[in-house]
Amino acid sequence: MIRSNTFVVKFNNPSAVKDIAEGCSTLWNVINYRRRQSFFSGIIDWSYKGEYDDFKTWVGSATAQQIIRKNTDSWKSFFALLKKKDKLPDDFIIRPPGYWKDRKTGELKLRVIIRNDCYSITNSKLKLPKKVKGRIRGKPHWNGKEGTLELSFDRVRDKWYAHQSVEVLPRHQPIGHKTAYVDLGVKCIITGLIEGDRKPIVYSGVPLLTDWWYWNKEIRKYQSVLKTVN
């Protein structure tokens, strides 16, 4: 299973990170523009060597590869949806990958994708290529095989966020082959049925509801008293 850890990052040199992010977003937009134009003309152009050569010095060769790969994956997902178009809801709109740019302000959406072997997180310290360093806030919720690290900048909060993909084992490994069906409700908190059983398992919520009604009545009573006193 793939899960994600999210951190807030404070960089020692924010301008250096911003420069790399501007390069990554520009690379995405350049290659995406060419692919969109080729798609609308009838034949998608999957080549990328020109863009890679133009940006590898700016953002780093490994990071340039990650941006191009993510764009390629986005286009493949788009084509996969087109093939399933007849099976999708009528109000589901399929659009080709968009640009990393705010349509209203024209500002770039600052993002960076770092390959798993090009960064390290140790004792809340983050190290990136090009000698960029930062300190993260927050503890990892998931532990496992570390994947890519995606950085994004929130202009409103003026903060950098890091999203780390992690490959983890399922927390629970089924030991049987039967299927259980569960319904959650109010009067019956849990109603469960195990495959092959005729009698469902029911946990009544009536006692809890009775307590809830009682305490709500008491709260309203004392709120009324407080209003009178005040």
PDB file of C-alpha atoms in Angstrom:
ATOM      1  CA  MET A   1       0.000   0.000   0.000  1.00  0.00           C
ATOM      2  CA  ILE A   2       1.148   3.527  -0.757  1.00  0.00           C
ATOM      3  CA  ARG A   3       0.547   6.125   1.946  1.00  0.00           C
ATOM      4  CA  SER A   4       1.725   9.702   2.425  1.00  0.00           C
ATOM      5  CA  ASN A   5       3.441  11.656   5.196  1.00  0.00           C
ATOM      6  CA  THR A   6       2.931  15.422   5.169  1.00  0.00           C
ATOM      7  CA  PHE A   7       5.264  17.931   6.787  1.00  0.00           C
ATOM      8  CA  VAL A   8       5.701  21.688   6.992  1.00  0.00           C
ATOM      9  CA  VAL A   9       9.232  22.645   5.942  1.00  0.00           C
ATOM     10  CA  LYS A  10      11.238  25.722   6.865  1.00  0.00           C
ATOM     11  CA  PHE A  11      14.224  26.068   4.534  1.00  0.00           C
ATOM     12  CA  ASN A  12      17.534  27.704   5.367  1.00  0.00           C
ATOM     13  CA  ASN A  13      17.597  29.246   1.891  1.00  0.00           C
ATOM     14  CA  PRO A  14      14.007  29.735   0.657  1.00  0.00           C
ATOM     15  CA  SER A  15      15.127  31.584  -2.477  1.00  0.00           C
ATOM     16  CA  ALA A  16      17.108  28.541  -3.660  1.00  0.00           C
ATOM     17  CA  VAL A  17      14.077  26.279  -3.229  1.00  0.00           C
ATOM     18  CA  LYS A  18      11.868  28.793  -5.008  1.00  0.00           C
ATOM     19  CA  ASP A  19      14.297  28.905  -7.935  1.00  0.00           C
ATOM     20  CA  ILE A  20      14.234  25.109  -8.302  1.00  0.00           C
ATOM     21  CA  ALA A  21      10.436  25.083  -7.996  1.00  0.00           C
ATOM     22  CA  GLU A  22      10.100  27.729 -10.696  1.00  0.00           C
ATOM     23  CA  GLY A  23      12.259  25.565 -12.935  1.00  0.00           C
ATOM     24  CA  CYS A  24      10.155  22.462 -12.218  1.00  0.00           C
ATOM     25  CA  SER A  25       6.867  24.257 -12.856  1.00  0.00           C
ATOM     26  CA  THR A  26       8.205  25.834 -16.039  1.00  0.00           C
ATOM     27  CA  LEU A  27       9.425  22.436 -17.264  1.00  0.00           C
ATOM     28  CA  TRP A  28       5.995  20.932 -16.589  1.00  0.00           C
ATOM     29  CA  ASN A  29       4.243  23.737 -18.445  1.00  0.00           C
ATOM     30  CA  VAL A  30       6.593  23.608 -21.442  1.00  0.00           C
ATOM     31  CA  ILE A  31       6.322  19.866 -21.992  1.00  0.00           C
ATOM     32  CA  ASN A  32       2.612  19.870 -21.189  1.00  0.00           C
ATOM     33  CA  TYR A  33       1.958  22.653 -23.717  1.00  0.00           C
ATOM     34  CA  ARG A  34       3.696  20.700 -26.484  1.00  0.00           C
ATOM     35  CA  ARG A  35       1.834  17.520 -25.621  1.00  0.00           C
ATOM     36  CA  ARG A  36      -1.517  19.327 -25.480  1.00  0.00           C
ATOM     37  CA  GLN A  37      -0.891  20.926 -28.870  1.00  0.00           C
ATOM     38  CA  SER A  38       0.115  17.604 -30.405  1.00  0.00           C
ATOM     39  CA  PHE A  39      -2.912  15.889 -28.841  1.00  0.00           C
ATOM     40  CA  PHE A  40      -5.363  18.429 -30.247  1.00  0.00           C
ATOM     41  CA  SER A  41      -3.706  18.089 -33.650  1.00  0.00           C
ATOM     42  CA  GLY A  42      -4.359  14.356 -33.612  1.00  0.00           C
ATOM     43  CA  ILE A  43      -1.114  12.633 -32.558  1.00  0.00           C
ATOM     44  CA  ILE A  44       0.417  12.830 -29.079  1.00  0.00           C
ATOM     45  CA  ASP A  45       4.142  13.588 -29.008  1.00  0.00           C
ATOM     46  CA  TRP A  46       5.759  11.614 -26.190  1.00  0.00           C
ATOM     47  CA  SER A  47       9.317  12.844 -26.783  1.00  0.00           C
ATOM     48  CA  TYR A  48      11.034  14.796 -24.016  1.00  0.00           C
ATOM     49  CA  LYS A  49      14.779  14.923 -24.726  1.00  0.00           C
ATOM     50  CA  GLY A  50      14.713  18.596 -25.714  1.00  0.00           C
ATOM     51  CA  GLU A  51      12.998  19.679 -22.499  1.00  0.00           C
ATOM     52  CA  TYR A  52      15.223  17.426 -20.406  1.00  0.00           C
ATOM     53  CA  ASP A  53      18.393  18.921 -21.883  1.00  0.00           C
ATOM     54  CA  ASP A  54      17.070  22.458 -21.396  1.00  0.00           C
ATOM     55  CA  PHE A  55      16.171  22.036 -17.713  1.00  0.00           C
ATOM     56  CA  LYS A  56      18.541  19.408 -16.267  1.00  0.00           C
ATOM     57  CA  THR A  57      21.093  22.029 -15.238  1.00  0.00           C
ATOM     58  CA  TRP A  58      18.450  24.288 -13.697  1.00  0.00           C
ATOM     59  CA  VAL A  59      16.594  21.736 -11.551  1.00  0.00           C
ATOM     60  CA  GLY A  60      18.964  18.767 -11.623  1.00  0.00           C
ATOM     61  CA  SER A  61      18.863  15.755 -13.932  1.00  0.00           C
ATOM     62  CA  ALA A  62      17.040  13.430 -11.512  1.00  0.00           C
ATOM     63  CA  THR A  63      14.394  16.043 -10.677  1.00  0.00           C
ATOM     64  CA  ALA A  64      13.876  16.845 -14.362  1.00  0.00           C
ATOM     65  CA  GLN A  65      13.250  13.135 -14.977  1.00  0.00           C
ATOM     66  CA  GLN A  66      10.701  13.038 -12.147  1.00  0.00           C
ATOM     67  CA  ILE A  67       8.759  16.021 -13.525  1.00  0.00           C
ATOM     68  CA  ILE A  68       8.670  14.520 -17.024  1.00  0.00           C
ATOM     69  CA  ARG A  69       7.650  11.120 -15.654  1.00  0.00           C
ATOM     70  CA  LYS A  70       4.808  12.621 -13.616  1.00  0.00           C
ATOM     71  CA  ASN A  71       3.548  14.482 -16.677  1.00  0.00           C
ATOM     72  CA  THR A  72       3.698  11.282 -18.713  1.00  0.00           C
ATOM     73  CA  ASP A  73       1.752   9.414 -16.020  1.00  0.00           C
ATOM     74  CA  SER A  74      -0.880  12.181 -15.986  1.00  0.00           C
ATOM     75  CA  TRP A  75      -1.366  11.859 -19.739  1.00  0.00           C
ATOM     76  CA  LYS A  76      -1.596   8.062 -19.516  1.00  0.00           C
ATOM     77  CA  SER A  77      -4.281   8.424 -16.827  1.00  0.00           C
ATOM     78  CA  PHE A  78      -6.121  10.846 -19.112  1.00  0.00           C
ATOM     79  CA  PHE A  79      -6.111   8.338 -21.982  1.00  0.00           C
ATOM     80  CA  ALA A  80      -7.205   5.538 -19.639  1.00  0.00           C
ATOM     81  CA  LEU A  81     -10.237   7.635 -18.655  1.00  0.00           C
ATOM     82  CA  LEU A  82     -11.039   8.301 -22.304  1.00  0.00           C
ATOM     83  CA  LYS A  83     -11.220   4.544 -22.907  1.00  0.00           C
ATOM     84  CA  LYS A  84     -13.702   4.211 -20.022  1.00  0.00           C
ATOM     85  CA  LYS A  85     -15.737   7.241 -21.062  1.00  0.00           C
ATOM     86  CA  ASP A  86     -18.896   5.235 -21.818  1.00  0.00           C
ATOM     87  CA  LYS A  87     -18.834   3.688 -18.343  1.00  0.00           C
ATOM     88  CA  LEU A  88     -18.386   6.963 -16.450  1.00  0.00           C
ATOM     89  CA  PRO A  89     -21.220   9.169 -15.101  1.00  0.00           C
ATOM     90  CA  ASP A  90     -22.627  11.679 -17.591  1.00  0.00           C
ATOM     91  CA  ASP A  91     -21.519  14.641 -15.470  1.00  0.00           C
ATOM     92  CA  PHE A  92     -17.926  13.372 -15.224  1.00  0.00           C
ATOM     93  CA  ILE A  93     -15.751  15.714 -17.283  1.00  0.00           C
ATOM     94  CA  ILE A  94     -12.482  14.350 -18.674  1.00  0.00           C
ATOM     95  CA  ARG A  95      -9.818  16.979 -19.250  1.00  0.00           C
ATOM     96  CA  PRO A  96      -6.193  16.666 -20.382  1.00  0.00           C
ATOM     97  CA  PRO A  97      -3.522  17.529 -17.801  1.00  0.00           C
ATOM     98  CA  GLY A  98      -3.485  21.224 -16.913  1.00  0.00           C
ATOM     99  CA  TYR A  99      -0.703  23.671 -16.251  1.00  0.00           C
ATOM    100  CA  TRP A 100       1.098  24.397 -13.002  1.00  0.00           C
ATOM    101  CA  LYS A 101      -0.081  27.974 -13.120  1.00  0.00           C
ATOM    102  CA  ASP A 102      -2.836  29.972 -11.430  1.00  0.00           C
ATOM    103  CA  ARG A 103      -5.280  31.021 -14.147  1.00  0.00           C
ATOM    104  CA  LYS A 104      -6.411  34.104 -12.228  1.00  0.00           C
ATOM    105  CA  THR A 105      -3.084  35.545 -11.106  1.00  0.00           C
ATOM    106  CA  GLY A 106      -0.777  34.031 -13.711  1.00  0.00           C
ATOM    107  CA  GLU A 107       1.616  32.930 -10.960  1.00  0.00           C
ATOM    108  CA  LEU A 108       3.363  29.587 -11.184  1.00  0.00           C
ATOM    109  CA  LYS A 109       2.240  26.823  -8.837  1.00  0.00           C
ATOM    110  CA  LEU A 110       5.558  26.127  -7.162  1.00  0.00           C
ATOM    111  CA  ARG A 111       6.227  22.393  -6.975  1.00  0.00           C
ATOM    112  CA  VAL A 112       9.265  20.130  -6.838  1.00  0.00           C
ATOM    113  CA  ILE A 113       9.482  16.341  -7.129  1.00  0.00           C
ATOM    114  CA  ILE A 114      12.544  14.709  -5.538  1.00  0.00           C
ATOM    115  CA  ARG A 115      13.525  11.110  -6.252  1.00  0.00           C
ATOM    116  CA  ASN A 116      13.736   8.843  -3.214  1.00  0.00           C
ATOM    117  CA  ASP A 117      17.528   8.498  -3.408  1.00  0.00           C
ATOM    118  CA  CYS A 118      18.088  12.255  -3.713  1.00  0.00           C
ATOM    119  CA  TYR A 119      16.830  13.379  -0.306  1.00  0.00           C
ATOM    120  CA  SER A 120      17.122  12.380   3.336  1.00  0.00           C
ATOM    121  CA  ILE A 121      15.170  13.086   6.514  1.00  0.00           C
ATOM    122  CA  THR A 122      17.112  12.623   9.754  1.00  0.00           C
ATOM    123  CA  ASN A 123      16.193  14.060  13.155  1.00  0.00           C
ATOM    124  CA  SER A 124      13.713  16.464  11.558  1.00  0.00           C
ATOM    125  CA  LYS A 125      16.395  17.716   9.154  1.00  0.00           C
ATOM    126  CA  LEU A 126      15.699  17.580   5.425  1.00  0.00           C
ATOM    127  CA  LYS A 127      18.528  17.483   2.883  1.00  0.00           C
ATOM    128  CA  LEU A 128      17.867  18.021  -0.828  1.00  0.00           C
ATOM    129  CA  PRO A 129      20.041  18.248  -3.952  1.00  0.00           C
ATOM    130  CA  LYS A 130      22.004  21.436  -4.661  1.00  0.00           C
ATOM    131  CA  LYS A 131      22.899  21.654  -0.936  1.00  0.00           C
ATOM    132  CA  VAL A 132      19.399  22.784   0.013  1.00  0.00           C
ATOM    133  CA  LYS A 133      18.549  22.087   3.660  1.00  0.00           C
ATOM    134  CA  GLY A 134      15.512  22.590   5.834  1.00  0.00           C
ATOM    135  CA  ARG A 135      13.829  21.582   9.064  1.00  0.00           C
ATOM    136  CA  ILE A 136      10.521  19.735   9.048  1.00  0.00           C
ATOM    137  CA  ARG A 137       7.637  20.109  11.478  1.00  0.00           C
ATOM    138  CA  GLY A 138       5.486  17.101  12.179  1.00  0.00           C
ATOM    139  CA  LYS A 139       6.123  13.426  12.777  1.00  0.00           C
ATOM    140  CA  PRO A 140       5.781  10.720  10.109  1.00  0.00           C
ATOM    141  CA  HIS A 141       2.523   8.837  10.451  1.00  0.00           C
ATOM    142  CA  TRP A 142       3.710   6.031   8.185  1.00  0.00           C
ATOM    143  CA  ASN A 143       6.965   4.069   8.225  1.00  0.00           C
ATOM    144  CA  GLY A 144       8.182   1.902   5.400  1.00  0.00           C
ATOM    145  CA  LYS A 145      10.012   2.119   2.095  1.00  0.00           C
ATOM    146  CA  GLU A 146      10.401   5.802   1.291  1.00  0.00           C
ATOM    147  CA  GLY A 147       9.295   7.009  -2.132  1.00  0.00           C
ATOM    148  CA  THR A 148       9.373  10.373  -3.859  1.00  0.00           C
ATOM    149  CA  LEU A 149       9.146  13.649  -1.967  1.00  0.00           C
ATOM    150  CA  GLU A 150       6.884  16.321  -3.456  1.00  0.00           C
ATOM    151  CA  LEU A 151       7.265  19.919  -2.322  1.00  0.00           C
ATOM    152  CA  SER A 152       4.521  22.497  -2.796  1.00  0.00           C
ATOM    153  CA  PHE A 153       4.325  26.147  -1.771  1.00  0.00           C
ATOM    154  CA  ASP A 154       1.169  27.647  -0.280  1.00  0.00           C
ATOM    155  CA  ARG A 155       1.222  31.345  -1.167  1.00  0.00           C
ATOM    156  CA  VAL A 156      -1.644  32.171   1.201  1.00  0.00           C
ATOM    157  CA  ARG A 157       0.011  30.609   4.255  1.00  0.00           C
ATOM    158  CA  ASP A 158       3.507  31.418   2.979  1.00  0.00           C
ATOM    159  CA  LYS A 159       4.630  27.877   3.803  1.00  0.00           C
ATOM    160  CA  TRP A 160       6.338  24.977   2.098  1.00  0.00           C
ATOM    161  CA  TYR A 161       4.778  21.532   2.449  1.00  0.00           C
ATOM    162  CA  ALA A 162       6.489  18.196   1.837  1.00  0.00           C
ATOM    163  CA  HIS A 163       4.477  15.124   0.845  1.00  0.00           C
ATOM    164  CA  GLN A 164       6.446  11.909   1.196  1.00  0.00           C
ATOM    165  CA  SER A 165       5.096   8.723  -0.359  1.00  0.00           C
ATOM    166  CA  VAL A 166       5.713   5.589   1.705  1.00  0.00           C
ATOM    167  CA  GLU A 167       5.161   1.953   0.771  1.00  0.00           C
ATOM    168  CA  VAL A 168       3.799   0.110   3.804  1.00  0.00           C
ATOM    169  CA  LEU A 169       2.472  -3.337   4.568  1.00  0.00           C
ATOM    170  CA  PRO A 170      -1.253  -3.668   5.311  1.00  0.00           C
ATOM    171  CA  ARG A 171      -1.895  -3.278   9.033  1.00  0.00           C
ATOM    172  CA  HIS A 172      -4.149  -6.308   9.023  1.00  0.00           C
ATOM    173  CA  GLN A 173      -3.630  -9.496   7.092  1.00  0.00           C
ATOM    174  CA  PRO A 174      -6.876 -11.493   6.687  1.00  0.00           C
ATOM    175  CA  ILE A 175      -6.630 -14.994   8.158  1.00  0.00           C
ATOM    176  CA  GLY A 176      -9.889 -16.268   6.691  1.00  0.00           C
ATOM    177  CA  HIS A 177     -11.705 -16.293   3.370  1.00  0.00           C
ATOM    178  CA  LYS A 178     -15.153 -15.049   4.381  1.00  0.00           C
ATOM    179  CA  THR A 179     -16.512 -11.578   3.716  1.00  0.00           C
ATOM    180  CA  ALA A 180     -18.138  -9.415   6.391  1.00  0.00           C
ATOM    181  CA  TYR A 181     -20.697  -6.701   5.650  1.00  0.00           C
ATOM    182  CA  VAL A 182     -21.119  -3.788   8.065  1.00  0.00           C
ATOM    183  CA  ASP A 183     -23.738  -1.038   8.248  1.00  0.00           C
ATOM    184  CA  LEU A 184     -23.372   1.927  10.618  1.00  0.00           C
ATOM    185  CA  GLY A 185     -26.448   3.683  11.958  1.00  0.00           C
ATOM    186  CA  VAL A 186     -27.951   5.592  14.866  1.00  0.00           C
ATOM    187  CA  LYS A 187     -30.459   3.286  16.556  1.00  0.00           C
ATOM    188  CA  CYS A 188     -28.336   0.309  15.589  1.00  0.00           C
ATOM    189  CA  ILE A 189     -24.746   1.501  15.839  1.00  0.00           C
ATOM    190  CA  ILE A 190     -23.327  -1.527  14.050  1.00  0.00           C
ATOM    191  CA  THR A 191     -25.146  -4.193  12.104  1.00  0.00           C
ATOM    192  CA  GLY A 192     -22.838  -6.867  10.781  1.00  0.00           C
ATOM    193  CA  LEU A 193     -23.335 -10.001   8.736  1.00  0.00           C
ATOM    194  CA  ILE A 194     -20.661 -12.582   8.076  1.00  0.00           C
ATOM    195  CA  GLU A 195     -20.809 -14.511   4.839  1.00  0.00           C
ATOM    196  CA  GLY A 196     -22.554 -17.844   5.407  1.00  0.00           C
ATOM    197  CA  ASP A 197     -24.281 -16.800   8.663  1.00  0.00           C
ATOM    198  CA  ARG A 198     -28.050 -16.338   8.784  1.00  0.00           C
ATOM    199  CA  LYS A 199     -28.186 -14.194  11.923  1.00  0.00           C
ATOM    200  CA  PRO A 200     -26.720 -10.673  11.856  1.00  0.00           C
ATOM    201  CA  ILE A 201     -24.699  -9.183  14.689  1.00  0.00           C
ATOM    202  CA  VAL A 202     -26.417  -6.071  16.046  1.00  0.00           C
ATOM    203  CA  TYR A 203     -25.148  -3.503  18.545  1.00  0.00           C
ATOM    204  CA  SER A 204     -28.019  -1.336  19.737  1.00  0.00           C
ATOM    205  CA  GLY A 205     -27.548   2.397  20.081  1.00  0.00           C
ATOM    206  CA  VAL A 206     -30.757   2.964  22.077  1.00  0.00           C
ATOM    207  CA  PRO A 207     -28.999   3.225  25.493  1.00  0.00           C
ATOM    208  CA  LEU A 208     -26.610   5.812  24.088  1.00  0.00           C
ATOM    209  CA  LEU A 209     -29.480   7.721  22.488  1.00  0.00           C
ATOM    210  CA  THR A 210     -31.359   7.694  25.799  1.00  0.00           C
ATOM    211  CA  ASP A 211     -28.333   9.177  27.553  1.00  0.00           C
ATOM    212  CA  TRP A 212     -27.930  11.742  24.775  1.00  0.00           C
ATOM    213  CA  TRP A 213     -31.559  12.859  25.032  1.00  0.00           C
ATOM    214  CA  TYR A 214     -31.326  13.042  28.831  1.00  0.00           C
ATOM    215  CA  TRP A 215     -28.159  15.130  28.906  1.00  0.00           C
ATOM    216  CA  ASN A 216     -29.361  17.429  26.142  1.00  0.00           C
ATOM    217  CA  LYS A 217     -32.499  18.043  28.186  1.00  0.00           C
ATOM    218  CA  GLU A 218     -30.383  18.803  31.262  1.00  0.00           C
ATOM    219  CA  ILE A 219     -28.143  21.159  29.276  1.00  0.00           C
ATOM    220  CA  ARG A 220     -31.129  23.079  27.941  1.00  0.00           C
ATOM    221  CA  LYS A 221     -32.573  23.313  31.468  1.00  0.00           C
ATOM    222  CA  TYR A 222     -29.424  24.806  32.981  1.00  0.00           C
ATOM    223  CA  GLN A 223     -28.873  27.087  29.994  1.00  0.00           C
ATOM    224  CA  SER A 224     -32.344  28.479  30.659  1.00  0.00           C
ATOM    225  CA  VAL A 225     -31.453  28.991  34.326  1.00  0.00           C
ATOM    226  CA  LEU A 226     -28.240  30.798  33.380  1.00  0.00           C
ATOM    227  CA  LYS A 227     -30.109  33.130  31.035  1.00  0.00           C
ATOM    228  CA  THR A 228     -32.526  33.987  33.857  1.00  0.00           C
ATOM    229  CA  VAL A 229     -29.687  34.668  36.296  1.00  0.00           C
ATOM    230  CA  ASN A 230     -27.804  36.854  33.827  1.00  0.00           C
TER     231      ASN A 230
END
